[in-house]
Amino acid sequence: MADDVRRWSDELARDPASLVFLPLGETLRRQGQLDLALKIAVRGLERHSHNADAHDLLARIAVDRREFQRAFDEWDAVLRLSPGHLGALKGMAFVRFQQGNGADAEKYLQRAAEQGGDAEVAAALANLRAARVAGRGARENGAHPASRDPRPAALAPPPAPNDPRALFADILGEHEQTALLLDDQGLVLAGIYVGEDGADVGAEVGAELSGVTDAARRATRHLDIGEWKSIVLETEVAVVTMAPSASDGLLVVAASKATPLGLVRRVLDRCLERARRWLDGGR
């Protein structure tokens, strides 16, 4: 691979208009050299502005840099140049899912399926639709997790210090935040999710989120962007962040909409480290 990078770099230096910037940029992206990959992709686009693959490359790099709107705009350009481009439709669905817009994600997956799609598109579409149906039923019962304004765990009956429900208590403090550690079946291992009525609804939340890890893994596999690291969902009343934990588990941190997103992410990182140590047998 190093020889390929050297050869492509030499060729691009000899001929700046060469299309070798495409495999070179993609290889650098996969190696995690995102700044260099971005520079090469942008320069390539300056010379090949109507090349759909060039826009697709830039979109993939943007996703890795977590510049989701930029990625969406580049994939939109791909569709204008190559209507029905399967990779662009998958990518736009992924971005909308990351942005918490499940309806739009479903729309783009449906378009991908109509273009022929593949088994992964069909599975992702089925998962989204199942989640929407489950969410509708939960909302009718007043139990949808994303619609609940999470309250401090202090509003619920306080767990004992050695109770797994208290695992994240000192991290969450008195902020309107709550955290759950789930296993691969959506069962609560530790933490607590307190709804606006002060009741612990962790079991309900876990049941609704039981398929998130698999769905996220399939989505990132579609786009060949490596393992998924986190998802952020914003609703009218709450910000919910999720990240994978050991053995296909899931860590969920929710906060009131007024909580700065940067703070929620920092809490998520601290909770992940606490969960890792706890699962390894130590506090």
CSV table of N, CA, C and O in Angstrom, one decimal, residues 159-160 238:
chain,number,residue,atom,x,y,z
A,159,PRO,N,-30.3,5.2,44.7
A,159,PRO,CA,-29.7,3.9,44.8
A,159,PRO,C,-28.5,3.9,45.8
A,159,PRO,O,-27.9,4.9,46.1
A,160,ALA,N,-28.3,2.7,46.4
A,160,ALA,CA,-27.1,2.6,47.3
A,160,ALA,C,-25.8,2.8,46.5
A,160,ALA,O,-25.8,2.6,45.3
A,238,ALA,N,-34.8,17.1,24.3
A,238,ALA,CA,-33.7,16.4,24.9
A,238,ALA,C,-32.6,16.2,23.8
A,238,ALA,O,-32.9,16.2,22.6
